[in-house]
Structures are given as structure tokens and as C-alpha cells.
Amino acid sequence: MDNQQKLARFVEWLEENGVEMNKLELRESEKGNGIYAKAAISKDEQYIQLPHHLTITSRVCRDTLSTDSWTPKFTGTTLLHVFLIYQRFVATESSFWRPFVDVLPTEFQTPLFFADSELELLKSTNIPSATEEQRDSLQKTYQEVLEDVPETVVPRDVLTFENYVWAAMVVMSRTFTGKLLAQKDEQDTRIMLPLMDMLNHDVQAKVEFNDTENTLNVATCIGISQGDEVCYSYGPKGNDELLLGYGFIIPNNPYNRYTLRLNYTQDPLATEKQELLDQADIKTNEFYLQIGELPTDLLSLVRIMCMNDADVFYAKRDGAATNLGLRLELGARFMLALYMDNKMALLLQEKPKEMTANVRLALAYRQGIIDILQHAKNALETSILRLFDHGCQLFTSDLHSLPSYICKDGQPLPLDATEDGNRKRKRVDEDVDLAQNFIDNVLITEESFAKDPEFQTAAEQIDAEPDVLLTLFILRIRMCPNLPWHKAVVRLESFKHPMLAADDPETMEMYGEMMMEMGEVHDMLFPLLTNLFPKVFVKEYFTADLFLWAAGIVESFQLQVPANQLYNAECDEKGLCLV
């Protein structure tokens, strides 16, 4: 019997059992079987009346399966699973439910049914782990069923895990809440409603259910034109839920979302940062990204993740992790933008040569995630460019946005990171110019030495690590009022890295080795450098105490700008952000 014949037999069965569906017809489409309007259906008009004896409830399942010597121990959806296996594989052709069971789908496009190569296409999404959880959960209940159901009721050659997964997907995708019925004992269960379960999903298709003494009725809340498909909203579901539970996705789904999980447990400062997260009442490391706004707590968490030793030390001391300044605001956005970029790179892998239906579905699902990530990256990059521009303005005005635990009178920042990711961006070369302007004029990098030719000449002859050269340059800037960063450096004269500010034995011991190493570096360099370059390294400006202070600034104010990956600049830059 082909599908059309099964549909005709199903309709005949419905009508014989008192179902009123005069304005409806059943058809096969690319989505599978569906319901269509033979005539226009007015707003608030009832179009299905389903007699109660056609509803499949827990009671119906239990009565069907029970024998004189055995009653199922399991309840809920598990009871429906076994009922469906029984009806499809054990019950005779004359079974009352046979016409209904025959029109149920025998195959699904959910990831549980994907081949390994097809599931591999989704390896950089949340789907594989969710599929594994589904499979594990079903395997557990399947084992319970095997232990309970006598072979005389359902023989083991049909009570297979494959058939159990099929039944579970039918229940997952085609059942309704028992709350639709007035029966009190069905309120917390799932029920099956023949014919109604053929209503395909349309989030705009609002319907109203009304349970009467003899029938469960369905009325449309919107008018339906002749020839249109009659649908029902499964709810505001994202593509994760639709793919896992129903085997389809919706392109440009407004409810689509991507679950982002951040792991900072390997951070050496994880314990201290967790305390700051607790103070900020941030209770999760799992966030849902949608096209629209970035979750507020996401940036709050990433700011804390980006904190270095000094940030954590002072934030804990002052009991606050807010208003953290330009460096951490940029660092948090860089981290997130790179996360989006790297995740998209994994998703944009080469398409397979064989385009099966499951492959096409996987690629469409993947594209929905890419769209979310791209939108988030666009919004972050827009915010980064605004912060670059604002940082340049602060620098040229001799102002700063440093947190209060470092320096008072910090200026507020434009922290709207949720700008519309669809907004048309400036040309890429203009983005690069803005980023390069910030790098060239605000950050203190090795390239900044060029603005002090005497120091640059000396630095070229010094065999030292980049951070040591930057430490020397900070002291040189403090010495020279004509250098553009002089006021920014002088502003930090009262700042102390934790190695200098700590007064508790544990913290002092933690930084003891670092202080010793920096002291040894200073002693190797001086007075040698003063003797070689007396005009550059003036003795009173390069003492051991000042060297430790400057080393603390280099350690505390570093910012890595991923300009190459985000703005197609020639290379990334690492420097000191003192505004």
C-alpha cells in the first residue's frame, strides 16, 4: 500500500469514528504528510473535532499492553514508546489503531539517524553532544523496558533499540500536552491526537483548543485561505530544538540561537576570578547568542576572564569588578570576536561531494549558526572601532578611562557592544586606518621607540627581551616631557603592581621570585647602560626601585590587538594601553 492509499484509508477511519474535518484534505508534500484547506476557514472557526475515543492517552496504552499477569511499571512517554512498537510490529492488520499507525513517518531526519559522516559536519556545534545525551537517555529507558516487558507481549526481535528510537522520535515530534484534556489523570503526560499530529509547524499559526464532553476541538485564530496549508505553532523554537526533536530547521529563524560555553577553570587565577564573578552575581558560563543583542552578562564575564594579576588584586581589594577601563573593554571584545571568528572558520569547512538530504539539512543548520556568529562579530567589531576612536580622543586630550583603583577621574566609555550587527560597516581600509591610528598613537610598542631616536639607537644595541626594552622605555618616557605618552606615564606614578603593593606574606612570597629576577635584570643593565648612553639612561631616572615600578606597568597594562585577523592588517600588535 503506497502513501496515498494509506492517507485515504486514514481519512476513511477518521470519518467512520466521527471526526469532523469537512474543510480539510490530507496531502503529501516535501515536508511529508500535511493538512490543507479545501475551502476558506474563517478566523475563530473550528476545523477539527476529534472524539475522545481517538485520543491515545496513558490509560489507552496501559489497557492495550496489560495482560492478566503483567501491567507496565513504566509511565509517561516510555509507555507511548512501547505502545507504538506494539501497534506497528505486533498488532494485527485489524487493530483499531492500524490506519493511524500506518501514516506515521517511518524515517526521521533528526541527528539520531545521521550517519557518522553526516554528524561530523556538525562537530563544531552543540548538536553532537546533545545527540549523544539523547541517545544515552533513550538507551537507559530502553534497558528498563527490556527488563519489564514480557517477550509474550513484545517479542525481542521487534523490541530493538532501533525501533525504540523510532518510537521515541514519533513521541517527541508528534505528541501534545495532556493539559489539553479535562481528564485530571492525564494533565502531566503526553498524548497522541490522530490527524492533529499532522499539523506542521508555523510559528505564526495560532490555534485554540477546546475540550468538550465528547470531543477535543481546534479553531484557528487567523483566517486560512483555500489551498493553504493548515499549520500549528510548536512554539518559539530555535533550530537546535527543531533539528533534534523534529528533523527540520527554519532558515532565518528569528528564534535561532547558539549556545556559547566559556571555560576558565585552567586559568591560574580561576579561584580569585570566580570570587569576582560571584560578587558581580554572574552565575553561569553558558550564554545564548541570537541575532540581536549580546547577553549583558557575557561581556561582564569575559572582562573578568581577561583580568591580569594586578586587575584581580585591586578588584578584590576594592570589592568591585566594574568600570574596568579601555584596556579590558577592548580585551574582552577581542577575545569574543576571535572566538566567533575561529568558530566560523571551523563551520566553514569544505562541503562534502555527496549531497544527501541529511547533508543539506546539516549545512543549512550550520549556516544559521554562522549567521548568528557573524552578526555577533560585526557588533563587536563596531564596538571595538568606537573604542579605538574614543581611546584616540582620550589620549589627545590627556584624559583616561583607567579604573578608579588605578587612577581617579577616569572618563566614561561608549560601551554599547550590542550595535546592530546588520549595520553597514565602513570600508575595510577605513577600519584598518582607525585600528592603525590607535596602535600607532595610543599603544606603546617597540615601534614607538621611533618617536625617541636617541632611545631607539640605544635599544638596537641592547640584547634584552621586548618587555625589558618596554620597561626601559617607560622610564625614558617619564624622564622626557616631550614624548607623547609622558602625562599618561606620570599619571601612574602612584600605581604599584601587586609585587610592590602586597603586604600579606602569601602574596609577597608569590611575587618574590619575580622581584628577584627583575632586580637581577636591572643590575645587569646598570650602570652599564648609563655609562654607554649617559644622555639616554640618566642615573636618577633608572634606579632599581623605578625599574621595578616600570616593570609592574609593563606587566599590568599589556594589550594584544588581533588586527591581522579582525581587520586584515599586516600583523597583530602587542603594546601598553595607558588610557
Coordinates of C-alpha atoms in Angstrom, one line a residue:
M1 CA 0.0 0.0 0.0
D2 CA 1.5 3.3 -1.1
N3 CA 1.3 6.6 0.9
Q4 CA -1.7 7.9 -1.0
Q5 CA -3.7 4.7 -0.2
K6 CA -2.7 4.9 3.4
L7 CA -3.8 8.5 3.6
A8 CA -7.2 7.6 2.0
R9 CA -7.6 4.7 4.4
F10 CA -6.7 7.0 7.4
V11 CA -9.3 9.6 6.3
E12 CA -12.0 6.9 6.0
W13 CA -11.1 5.7 9.5
L14 CA -11.3 9.2 10.9
E15 CA -14.7 9.8 9.3
E16 CA -16.0 6.4 10.4
N17 CA -15.1 7.4 14.0
G18 CA -16.9 10.7 14.0
V19 CA -14.1 13.2 13.2
E20 CA -15.4 16.4 11.6
M21 CA -12.9 17.8 9.0
N22 CA -15.1 18.9 6.2
K23 CA -12.9 21.7 5.1
L24 CA -9.6 19.8 5.2
E25 CA -7.8 17.4 3.0
L26 CA -4.6 15.4 3.5
R27 CA -1.7 15.7 1.0
E28 CA 1.9 14.7 0.7
S29 CA 4.5 17.5 0.2
E30 CA 8.2 18.0 0.5
K31 CA 7.7 18.3 4.3
G32 CA 5.9 14.9 4.4
N33 CA 2.2 14.5 5.0
G34 CA 0.3 17.7 5.8
I35 CA -3.2 19.2 6.1
Y36 CA -4.6 21.7 3.6
A37 CA -7.7 23.8 3.4
K38 CA -10.2 22.6 0.8
A39 CA -12.2 25.7 1.5
A40 CA -11.5 29.0 3.3
I41 CA -11.5 28.8 7.1
S42 CA -12.6 31.9 8.9
K43 CA -11.0 33.3 12.0
D44 CA -12.2 31.5 15.2
E45 CA -13.8 28.8 13.1
Q46 CA -13.4 25.2 14.3
Y47 CA -11.9 23.0 11.7
I48 CA -11.2 19.7 13.6
Q49 CA -13.5 17.9 16.1
L50 CA -11.7 14.8 17.5
P51 CA -13.8 12.4 19.5
H52 CA -12.2 11.5 22.9
H53 CA -12.1 7.8 22.0
L54 CA -9.5 8.6 19.3
T55 CA -7.0 10.2 21.7
I56 CA -4.1 8.0 22.8
T57 CA -3.5 8.6 26.5
S58 CA -1.6 6.7 29.1
R59 CA -4.7 4.9 30.1
V60 CA -5.2 3.7 26.5
C61 CA -1.6 2.5 26.3
R62 CA -1.8 0.7 29.6
D63 CA -5.1 -1.0 28.8
T64 CA -3.7 -2.1 25.4
L65 CA -0.5 -3.6 26.7
S66 CA -1.6 -5.1 30.0
T67 CA -2.3 -8.8 30.3
D68 CA -3.8 -10.9 33.1
S69 CA -0.3 -11.4 34.6
W70 CA 1.5 -8.2 33.7
T71 CA 1.0 -4.5 33.9
P72 CA 3.6 -2.0 32.7
K73 CA 5.7 -0.4 35.5
F74 CA 6.8 2.5 33.4
T75 CA 4.7 5.6 32.7
G76 CA 4.7 8.7 30.6
T77 CA 6.5 8.8 27.2
T78 CA 8.0 5.4 27.8
L79 CA 4.5 3.9 27.8
L80 CA 3.8 5.6 24.5
H81 CA 7.1 4.2 23.1
V82 CA 6.2 0.6 23.8
F83 CA 2.6 1.2 22.7
L84 CA 3.8 2.4 19.2
I85 CA 6.2 -0.5 18.8
Y86 CA 3.4 -2.9 19.7
Q87 CA 1.0 -1.4 17.3
R88 CA 3.4 -1.2 14.4
F89 CA 5.2 -4.5 14.7
V90 CA 3.0 -6.8 16.9
A91 CA -0.7 -5.9 16.5
T92 CA -2.6 -7.4 13.6
E93 CA -3.8 -5.5 10.5
S94 CA -7.2 -5.5 12.0
S95 CA -6.0 -3.5 15.0
F96 CA -8.2 -0.4 15.7
W97 CA -5.2 1.9 15.6
R98 CA -3.6 0.4 12.4
P99 CA -4.9 3.2 10.0
F100 CA -3.3 5.8 12.2
V101 CA 0.0 3.9 12.8
D102 CA 0.4 3.3 9.1
V103 CA 0.5 7.1 8.3
L104 CA 3.2 7.8 10.9
P105 CA 6.6 8.5 9.5
T106 CA 9.0 5.5 9.4
E107 CA 12.1 7.6 9.0
F108 CA 13.3 10.9 10.5
Q109 CA 16.0 13.4 9.7
T110 CA 17.0 14.0 13.3
P111 CA 20.7 13.7 14.1
L112 CA 19.9 10.4 15.9
F113 CA 19.5 8.9 12.4
F114 CA 22.5 10.7 10.8
A115 CA 25.4 8.6 9.5
D116 CA 28.7 9.4 11.3
S117 CA 30.0 11.3 8.2
E118 CA 26.8 13.5 8.3
L119 CA 27.1 14.1 12.0
E120 CA 30.7 15.1 11.5
L121 CA 29.5 18.1 9.6
L122 CA 28.1 19.4 12.9
K123 CA 31.1 18.7 15.1
S124 CA 31.7 22.4 15.9
T125 CA 28.1 22.9 17.1
N126 CA 26.2 21.8 20.1
I127 CA 24.3 19.1 18.1
P128 CA 26.7 16.1 18.6
S129 CA 26.8 16.4 22.4
A130 CA 23.1 16.9 22.5
T131 CA 22.6 13.9 20.3
E132 CA 24.8 11.8 22.5
E133 CA 22.8 12.8 25.5
Q134 CA 19.6 11.9 23.7
R135 CA 21.0 8.5 22.8
D136 CA 22.2 7.8 26.3
S137 CA 18.9 8.8 27.8
L138 CA 17.0 6.5 25.4
Q139 CA 19.4 3.7 26.0
K140 CA 18.7 3.9 29.7
T141 CA 14.9 3.8 29.3
Y142 CA 15.2 1.1 26.7
Q143 CA 17.1 -1.1 29.1
E144 CA 14.3 -0.6 31.7
V145 CA 11.8 -1.6 29.1
L146 CA 13.7 -4.7 28.2
E147 CA 13.7 -5.7 31.9
D148 CA 10.0 -5.1 32.3
V149 CA 8.2 -6.1 29.1
P150 CA 7.5 -9.8 28.7
E151 CA 8.5 -11.3 25.4
T152 CA 5.0 -12.6 25.1
V153 CA 3.8 -9.0 24.8
V154 CA 6.5 -7.6 22.6
P155 CA 9.0 -10.2 21.2
R156 CA 12.6 -9.2 21.4
D157 CA 13.1 -9.4 17.6
V158 CA 10.9 -6.2 17.3
L159 CA 11.8 -4.7 20.7
T160 CA 15.1 -3.5 19.3
F161 CA 16.9 -0.3 20.2
E162 CA 16.4 0.9 16.6
N163 CA 12.7 0.5 16.8
Y164 CA 12.7 2.1 20.2
V165 CA 14.4 5.2 18.9
W166 CA 11.9 5.4 16.0
A167 CA 9.0 5.3 18.6
A168 CA 10.8 7.9 20.7
M169 CA 11.1 10.3 17.8
V170 CA 7.4 9.8 16.9
V171 CA 6.5 10.7 20.5
M172 CA 9.0 13.6 20.6
S173 CA 7.7 15.1 17.4
R174 CA 4.0 14.3 17.3
T175 CA 2.6 14.4 20.8
F176 CA 0.7 17.1 22.7
T177 CA 0.4 18.0 26.4
G178 CA -2.2 16.2 28.4
K179 CA -3.3 19.6 29.7
L180 CA -5.5 19.9 26.6
L181 CA -7.8 17.4 28.1
A182 CA -10.1 17.8 31.0
Q183 CA -9.1 14.4 32.4
K184 CA -7.1 15.1 35.6
D185 CA -5.1 11.9 35.4
E186 CA -3.6 13.0 32.0
Q187 CA -2.5 16.5 33.0
D188 CA 1.2 15.7 33.4
T189 CA 1.5 13.3 30.5
R190 CA 2.0 13.5 26.7
I191 CA -0.9 12.3 24.5
M192 CA -1.3 11.5 20.8
L193 CA -4.0 13.1 18.7
P194 CA -4.5 11.4 15.3
L195 CA -4.9 14.0 12.5
M196 CA -3.9 16.9 14.7
D197 CA -0.4 15.4 14.8
M198 CA -0.2 16.1 11.0
L199 CA -0.3 19.9 11.6
N200 CA 3.1 21.1 10.5
H201 CA 4.9 24.0 12.2
D202 CA 4.4 27.6 11.5
V203 CA 5.2 30.0 14.4
Q204 CA 2.5 32.4 13.2
A205 CA -0.2 29.8 13.1
K206 CA -2.1 30.4 16.3
V207 CA -4.8 27.9 17.2
E208 CA -7.2 27.4 20.2
F209 CA -8.0 24.0 21.7
N210 CA -11.3 23.4 23.4
D211 CA -12.1 20.2 25.3
T212 CA -15.8 19.4 25.5
E213 CA -17.7 16.5 27.0
N214 CA -17.2 14.3 23.9
T215 CA -14.6 16.0 21.6
L216 CA -11.4 17.9 21.5
N217 CA -11.9 20.8 19.1
V218 CA -9.4 23.0 17.3
A219 CA -10.1 26.5 16.0
T220 CA -7.9 28.9 14.1
C221 CA -7.1 32.3 15.5
I222 CA -6.3 33.6 12.0
G223 CA -8.1 33.1 8.7
I224 CA -6.9 30.4 6.3
S225 CA -7.3 30.7 2.6
Q226 CA -8.5 27.9 0.3
G227 CA -5.5 25.8 -0.8
D228 CA -3.2 27.0 2.1
E229 CA -1.6 24.5 4.4
V230 CA -3.2 24.4 7.8
C231 CA -0.4 24.6 10.5
Y232 CA 0.1 24.9 14.2
S233 CA 2.8 26.7 16.1
Y234 CA 5.1 24.3 18.0
G235 CA 6.3 27.4 19.9
P236 CA 9.2 29.8 19.6
K237 CA 11.8 27.1 18.9
G238 CA 15.4 27.6 17.7
N239 CA 16.9 25.4 15.1
D240 CA 18.7 23.3 17.7
E241 CA 15.4 22.2 19.2
L242 CA 13.7 21.8 15.8
L243 CA 16.5 19.7 14.4
L244 CA 16.9 17.4 17.4
G245 CA 13.2 17.0 18.0
Y246 CA 11.6 17.2 14.6
G247 CA 14.2 16.8 11.9
F248 CA 14.0 20.1 10.2
I249 CA 15.2 23.7 10.6
I250 CA 13.9 27.1 9.6
P251 CA 16.2 29.4 7.5
N252 CA 16.5 32.9 9.0
N253 CA 14.7 31.5 12.1
P254 CA 14.2 34.6 14.5
Y255 CA 14.3 32.2 17.5
N256 CA 17.5 30.5 16.4
R257 CA 20.3 30.7 19.0
Y258 CA 23.8 29.4 19.6
T259 CA 24.9 28.2 23.0
L260 CA 28.3 29.6 23.9
R261 CA 30.1 28.0 26.9
L262 CA 33.2 29.6 28.3
N263 CA 35.7 27.6 30.3
Y264 CA 38.2 29.4 32.5
T265 CA 38.9 26.6 35.0
Q266 CA 42.5 26.3 33.7
D267 CA 43.3 29.9 34.4
P268 CA 45.8 30.2 37.3
L269 CA 43.6 32.9 38.8
A270 CA 40.4 30.9 38.4
T271 CA 39.6 30.8 42.1
E272 CA 40.1 34.6 42.5
K273 CA 38.1 35.4 39.3
Q274 CA 35.3 33.1 40.5
E275 CA 35.0 35.2 43.6
L276 CA 34.7 38.4 41.5
L277 CA 32.1 36.7 39.3
D278 CA 30.2 35.8 42.5
Q279 CA 30.4 39.4 43.7
A280 CA 29.0 40.5 40.3
D281 CA 26.2 38.0 40.6
I282 CA 27.3 36.2 37.4
K283 CA 26.1 32.6 38.0
T284 CA 26.7 30.9 34.6
N285 CA 29.3 30.4 32.0
E286 CA 26.7 29.4 29.4
F287 CA 25.1 32.0 27.2
Y288 CA 22.7 32.1 24.3
L289 CA 23.6 34.1 21.3
Q290 CA 20.9 35.3 18.9
I291 CA 20.8 37.8 16.1
G292 CA 20.2 41.0 18.1
E293 CA 21.8 41.8 21.4
L294 CA 24.7 40.2 23.0
P295 CA 23.9 38.9 26.5
T296 CA 24.9 41.6 29.1
D297 CA 26.5 39.1 31.5
L298 CA 28.6 37.6 28.7
L299 CA 30.8 40.7 28.4
S300 CA 30.8 41.1 32.2
L301 CA 32.2 37.5 32.5
V302 CA 34.8 38.0 29.7
R303 CA 36.1 41.2 31.2
I304 CA 36.9 39.3 34.4
M305 CA 38.3 36.4 32.4
C306 CA 40.7 39.0 30.7
M307 CA 41.9 40.3 34.0
N308 CA 45.6 40.0 34.9
D309 CA 47.3 39.8 38.3
A310 CA 47.0 43.5 39.1
D311 CA 43.4 43.8 37.9
V312 CA 42.4 40.9 40.2
F313 CA 44.5 42.1 43.1
Y314 CA 42.9 45.6 43.1
A315 CA 39.4 44.5 42.2
K316 CA 39.4 42.1 45.1
R317 CA 40.8 44.7 47.4
D318 CA 38.2 47.3 46.4
G319 CA 35.4 44.7 46.1
A320 CA 34.4 45.8 42.6
A321 CA 34.9 44.5 39.1
T322 CA 33.1 47.3 37.2
N323 CA 34.3 50.3 35.2
L324 CA 37.5 48.4 34.2
G325 CA 38.8 50.8 31.6
L326 CA 39.6 50.8 27.9
R327 CA 42.2 48.0 28.0
L328 CA 39.9 45.4 29.5
E329 CA 36.9 46.6 27.5
L330 CA 38.9 46.1 24.3
G331 CA 40.5 42.8 25.5
A332 CA 37.1 41.3 26.3
R333 CA 35.8 42.2 22.8
F334 CA 38.9 40.9 21.1
M335 CA 38.5 37.6 22.9
L336 CA 34.9 37.3 21.9
A337 CA 35.4 38.4 18.3
L338 CA 38.3 35.9 17.9
Y339 CA 36.1 33.2 19.4
M340 CA 33.4 34.0 16.8
D341 CA 36.0 34.1 14.0
N342 CA 37.6 30.8 15.0
K343 CA 34.2 29.1 15.4
M344 CA 33.1 30.3 12.0
A345 CA 36.3 29.0 10.4
L346 CA 35.5 25.5 11.8
L347 CA 32.0 25.7 10.5
L348 CA 33.0 26.9 7.0
Q349 CA 34.7 23.6 6.2
E350 CA 34.5 22.2 2.7
K351 CA 31.2 20.8 1.7
P352 CA 31.0 17.1 1.0
K353 CA 30.7 15.9 -2.5
E354 CA 27.6 13.7 -1.9
M355 CA 24.7 16.0 -1.0
T356 CA 22.2 13.7 0.8
A357 CA 19.1 15.1 2.4
N358 CA 20.8 14.9 5.8
V359 CA 23.9 16.7 4.5
R360 CA 21.8 19.5 3.1
L361 CA 20.0 19.8 6.4
A362 CA 23.2 19.8 8.3
L363 CA 24.7 22.5 6.1
A364 CA 21.5 24.7 6.4
Y365 CA 21.7 24.3 10.2
R366 CA 25.3 25.2 10.2
Q367 CA 24.6 28.3 8.1
G368 CA 22.1 29.5 10.7
I369 CA 24.9 29.3 13.4
I370 CA 27.3 31.1 11.1
D371 CA 24.8 33.9 10.7
I372 CA 24.5 34.3 14.4
L373 CA 28.3 34.3 14.9
Q374 CA 28.8 36.8 12.1
H375 CA 26.2 39.1 13.4
A376 CA 27.8 39.0 16.9
K377 CA 31.3 39.5 15.4
N378 CA 30.0 42.5 13.4
A379 CA 28.5 44.1 16.5
L380 CA 31.7 43.5 18.5
E381 CA 33.9 45.0 15.7
T382 CA 31.7 48.0 15.5
S383 CA 32.1 48.5 19.2
I384 CA 35.9 47.9 19.0
L385 CA 36.2 50.6 16.4
R386 CA 34.2 53.1 18.5
L387 CA 36.5 52.3 21.5
F388 CA 39.6 52.8 19.3
D389 CA 38.3 56.2 18.2
H390 CA 37.4 57.1 21.8
G391 CA 40.8 56.0 23.0
C392 CA 42.5 58.2 20.5
Q393 CA 40.3 61.1 21.7
L394 CA 41.2 60.5 25.3
F395 CA 44.9 60.3 24.5
T396 CA 45.0 63.6 22.5
S397 CA 43.0 65.3 25.3
D398 CA 45.3 64.0 28.1
L399 CA 42.4 62.1 29.6
H400 CA 42.0 58.5 30.6
S401 CA 39.4 55.8 31.4
L402 CA 41.5 53.9 33.9
P403 CA 39.6 52.2 36.7
S404 CA 39.4 54.0 40.0
Y405 CA 41.7 51.5 41.8
I406 CA 44.5 52.6 39.4
C407 CA 43.8 56.3 38.9
K408 CA 41.0 58.7 39.8
D409 CA 38.9 60.8 37.4
G410 CA 38.5 58.2 34.7
Q411 CA 36.3 59.1 31.8
P412 CA 33.2 57.0 30.8
L413 CA 33.5 54.8 27.7
P414 CA 30.9 54.2 24.9
L415 CA 30.2 50.6 25.9
D416 CA 27.4 49.8 23.6
A417 CA 28.6 46.5 22.3
T418 CA 25.2 45.5 21.0
E419 CA 25.0 47.8 18.0
D420 CA 23.1 46.3 15.1
G421 CA 25.4 43.7 13.5
N422 CA 23.5 44.2 10.2
R423 CA 24.5 47.9 10.1
K424 CA 26.6 48.6 7.0
R425 CA 30.2 48.9 8.0
K426 CA 32.7 51.5 6.7
R427 CA 35.2 50.3 4.1
V428 CA 37.7 47.7 5.4
D429 CA 40.6 50.1 4.7
E430 CA 39.0 52.7 6.9
D431 CA 38.6 50.1 9.6
V432 CA 42.3 49.4 9.3
D433 CA 43.2 53.1 9.4
L434 CA 41.3 53.5 12.6
A435 CA 42.9 50.5 14.2
Q436 CA 46.3 51.5 13.0
N437 CA 45.8 55.0 14.3
F438 CA 45.1 53.6 17.8
I439 CA 48.1 51.3 17.6
D440 CA 50.5 53.9 16.3
N441 CA 49.5 56.8 18.6
V442 CA 47.9 55.3 21.8
L443 CA 49.7 52.0 22.4
I444 CA 53.3 51.9 23.5
T445 CA 55.0 49.3 21.4
E446 CA 58.6 48.7 20.1
E447 CA 57.6 50.7 17.1
S448 CA 57.0 53.7 19.4
F449 CA 60.8 53.8 20.0
A450 CA 61.0 55.6 16.7
K451 CA 59.5 58.8 18.3
D452 CA 62.6 58.9 20.5
P453 CA 65.6 58.5 18.1
E454 CA 68.2 58.5 20.9
F455 CA 66.4 55.7 22.8
Q456 CA 65.8 53.8 19.5
T457 CA 69.5 53.9 18.7
A458 CA 70.4 52.6 22.2
A459 CA 67.7 50.0 22.2
E460 CA 69.0 48.5 18.9
Q461 CA 72.3 47.8 20.7
I462 CA 70.8 46.2 23.8
D463 CA 70.3 42.4 23.9
A464 CA 67.2 42.2 26.0
E465 CA 63.7 40.8 25.9
P466 CA 60.9 43.0 24.5
D467 CA 59.3 43.5 27.9
V468 CA 62.6 44.7 29.3
L469 CA 63.0 47.2 26.5
L470 CA 59.5 48.4 27.1
T471 CA 60.3 48.8 30.8
L472 CA 63.3 51.0 29.9
F473 CA 61.1 53.0 27.6
I474 CA 58.5 53.6 30.3
L475 CA 61.3 55.2 32.4
R476 CA 62.5 57.1 29.4
I477 CA 59.0 58.5 28.8
R478 CA 58.8 59.5 32.4
M479 CA 62.1 61.4 32.0
C480 CA 61.1 63.2 28.8
P481 CA 58.1 65.6 28.8
N482 CA 58.3 66.0 25.1
L483 CA 57.3 62.3 24.4
P484 CA 53.5 61.9 23.7
W485 CA 52.9 59.4 26.5
H486 CA 54.7 61.4 29.2
K487 CA 51.5 62.6 31.0
A488 CA 50.0 59.1 30.8
V489 CA 53.1 57.6 32.4
V490 CA 53.4 60.3 35.1
R491 CA 49.7 59.7 35.9
L492 CA 50.7 56.2 37.0
E493 CA 53.4 57.2 39.4
S494 CA 51.3 56.1 42.4
F495 CA 50.4 52.8 40.8
K496 CA 52.0 49.7 42.3
H497 CA 52.0 46.2 40.8
P498 CA 50.9 43.6 43.4
M499 CA 54.6 42.6 43.8
L500 CA 55.1 46.1 45.3
A501 CA 51.7 46.7 46.9
A502 CA 51.1 43.4 48.7
D503 CA 51.5 43.3 52.4
D504 CA 50.4 39.7 53.2
P505 CA 53.1 37.0 53.4
E506 CA 51.4 34.7 50.8
T507 CA 51.2 37.3 48.0
M508 CA 54.7 38.6 48.9
E509 CA 56.0 35.1 48.6
M510 CA 54.2 34.6 45.2
Y511 CA 55.9 37.6 43.7
G512 CA 59.3 37.2 45.5
E513 CA 60.9 35.3 42.6
M514 CA 59.6 37.9 40.0
M515 CA 61.1 40.8 42.1
M516 CA 64.4 39.0 42.4
E517 CA 64.6 38.3 38.7
M518 CA 63.7 41.9 37.8
G519 CA 66.3 43.1 40.3
E520 CA 68.9 40.9 38.7
V521 CA 68.0 42.3 35.2
H522 CA 68.4 45.8 36.5
D523 CA 71.8 45.0 38.0
M524 CA 72.9 43.5 34.7
L525 CA 71.9 46.6 32.8
F526 CA 73.0 49.3 35.1
P527 CA 75.3 51.2 35.5
L528 CA 76.5 49.7 32.1
L529 CA 73.7 51.5 30.1
T530 CA 74.3 54.8 31.9
N531 CA 78.0 54.6 31.1
L532 CA 77.3 53.7 27.4
F533 CA 74.4 56.1 26.8
P534 CA 74.6 58.8 29.5
K535 CA 72.1 61.1 27.9
V536 CA 69.5 58.4 27.4
F537 CA 69.7 56.5 30.7
V538 CA 70.2 59.2 33.2
K539 CA 71.1 57.6 36.5
E540 CA 68.4 59.1 38.8
Y541 CA 65.6 58.1 36.4
F542 CA 66.7 54.4 36.2
T543 CA 67.1 53.3 39.8
A544 CA 66.3 49.8 40.9
D545 CA 63.1 50.9 42.6
L546 CA 61.9 52.8 39.5
F547 CA 62.8 49.8 37.3
L548 CA 60.6 47.5 39.4
W549 CA 57.8 50.1 39.2
A550 CA 58.1 50.3 35.4
A551 CA 58.2 46.5 35.1
G552 CA 55.0 46.4 37.0
I553 CA 53.4 48.8 34.5
V554 CA 54.6 46.6 31.6
E555 CA 53.2 43.6 33.3
S556 CA 49.8 45.2 34.1
F557 CA 48.9 47.2 31.0
Q558 CA 49.6 44.9 28.1
L559 CA 47.0 44.7 25.3
Q560 CA 47.2 42.3 22.4
V561 CA 45.4 43.7 19.4
P562 CA 44.5 41.0 16.8
A563 CA 44.5 43.5 14.0
N564 CA 45.6 40.9 11.4
Q565 CA 42.6 38.5 12.0
L566 CA 40.0 41.2 12.6
Y567 CA 40.9 44.0 10.2
N568 CA 43.3 42.4 7.7
A569 CA 46.1 44.5 9.0
E570 CA 49.7 43.4 8.2
C571 CA 50.2 41.8 11.7
D572 CA 48.9 41.7 15.2
E573 CA 50.3 44.2 17.7
K574 CA 51.1 44.0 21.4
G575 CA 51.6 47.1 23.5
L576 CA 50.8 49.0 26.6
C577 CA 47.4 50.8 26.8
L578 CA 47.7 53.5 29.5
V579 CA 44.4 55.3 28.7

